[in-house]
């Protein structure tokens, strides 16, 4: 009975346990709001669960993954980490599976595409904490001023609209951030819109596939080469700078995530949002992104970790965190609740897109290496004098070698 209950996340009651938790800071200004969220949640949990203490440390996104990696390497793993990737730790056998930790209703409540992305060898180790997806954002005023009456649905319409925006003097008709900050995300959205992606149905990298080469050739010739992506070369333009330019009213169109909506509207920008245009029509699937939470085996606190995570994934706590930062819940019940809440009406389009979104191959231990190579090199594929097929082939070589080393 003890084993069964422990597997369902029920505490053992075997004395005081302190759970060490490391989490990422979602505060846009690196302020204290994320720590305050965890402190409030932990205090309520401790009051309801005598004998379990929770000690949460919050780090900036720029260092949190490295902090956890250093702790694990030093033999001082936290009990719980809420960070950007889980695959290496799962492959090394350092994590409890979700089956080990969560009650059945909690585990079954994850959106299926997100829980699937948290699996290795059909076992879930990464638990999606919050999620986001991408839509094509457009500045309604700039569209009206340029005489554009509706959002584009195809690449050709996007190119035409970008040309009209340029004629009206818009600085970035389409902002294409292929700089090192998050080029892998912009790239994946375009690959999906061209009918392919990073991997095939069995998980083999297909970066230099014919559809992907066609996509980047179109980008190079029709947007970048036509001067429709603004004064900064895409390979030098980072997402943060592109988003700031959008908020400042200098961008006609870009791929945006949920938190950009209120930031733009706070500056008086009227935002339109539609699915990313595809080569012949709206893209069937958009890119999804999830941040992950995981439980480490080292300290042996399986039951206590599970009980705490069951509480973390309650609707109240999931909605509280996602709503605070304009992110998307990773659970079905919280997503349904958010979709019907007028306060979050701006997120409904993102919620609809998330259910069928495709995530990068985050289950692969090779993905960090491949993602890093994409960030550093994909911008070259649209540079003058460069051939997209050559750059994608070089990235494919890197990906194949990394996958073979898994």
XYZ file of N, CA and C in Angstrom, residues 16 59 79 82 89 97 115 168 229 237 262 281 283 345-346 348 350-351 360 385 393-394:
66
model
N 10.260 15.233 8.682
C 10.393 16.462 7.907
C 11.299 16.274 6.697
N 16.140 31.777 -10.632
C 17.244 32.353 -11.397
C 16.724 32.910 -12.721
N 15.648 18.797 -5.913
C 14.573 17.817 -6.009
C 13.710 18.077 -7.240
N 12.587 23.599 -12.688
C 11.673 24.136 -13.703
C 12.535 24.967 -14.650
N 19.020 14.901 -18.776
C 18.871 14.299 -17.448
C 18.077 12.995 -17.517
N 10.168 9.317 -13.536
C 9.170 9.447 -14.589
C 7.926 10.135 -14.013
N 2.536 16.509 -23.525
C 3.027 15.361 -22.755
C 3.827 14.418 -23.653
N 4.924 52.525 -48.085
C 4.438 53.517 -47.116
C 5.505 53.911 -46.098
N 12.557 43.027 -45.315
C 12.754 42.586 -43.936
C 13.442 43.641 -43.069
N 19.399 40.144 -36.519
C 18.210 40.636 -35.818
C 17.737 39.597 -34.811
N -0.268 42.141 -24.973
C -0.536 43.232 -24.034
C 0.582 44.268 -24.038
N -1.705 28.340 -48.517
C -2.829 28.645 -47.641
C -2.341 28.683 -46.212
N -1.028 27.908 -42.622
C -0.257 26.774 -42.143
C -1.136 25.858 -41.306
N -9.411 36.910 -23.320
C -9.931 36.735 -24.678
C -8.841 36.878 -25.739
N -7.801 37.687 -25.449
C -6.719 37.870 -26.416
C -5.907 36.602 -26.622
N -7.234 33.498 -26.781
C -8.037 32.392 -27.296
C -7.472 31.835 -28.601
N -4.414 31.763 -29.517
C -3.226 30.970 -29.183
C -3.618 29.621 -28.599
N -4.630 29.609 -27.749
C -5.093 28.352 -27.165
C -5.581 27.394 -28.253
N 9.475 21.523 -31.181
C 10.790 21.074 -31.632
C 11.101 19.710 -31.006
N 24.606 36.186 -51.871
C 25.731 35.373 -52.297
C 25.797 33.995 -51.680
N 22.339 22.052 -45.747
C 23.095 20.808 -45.816
C 24.153 20.737 -44.713
N 24.803 21.860 -44.456
C 25.793 21.896 -43.368
C 25.123 21.648 -42.021
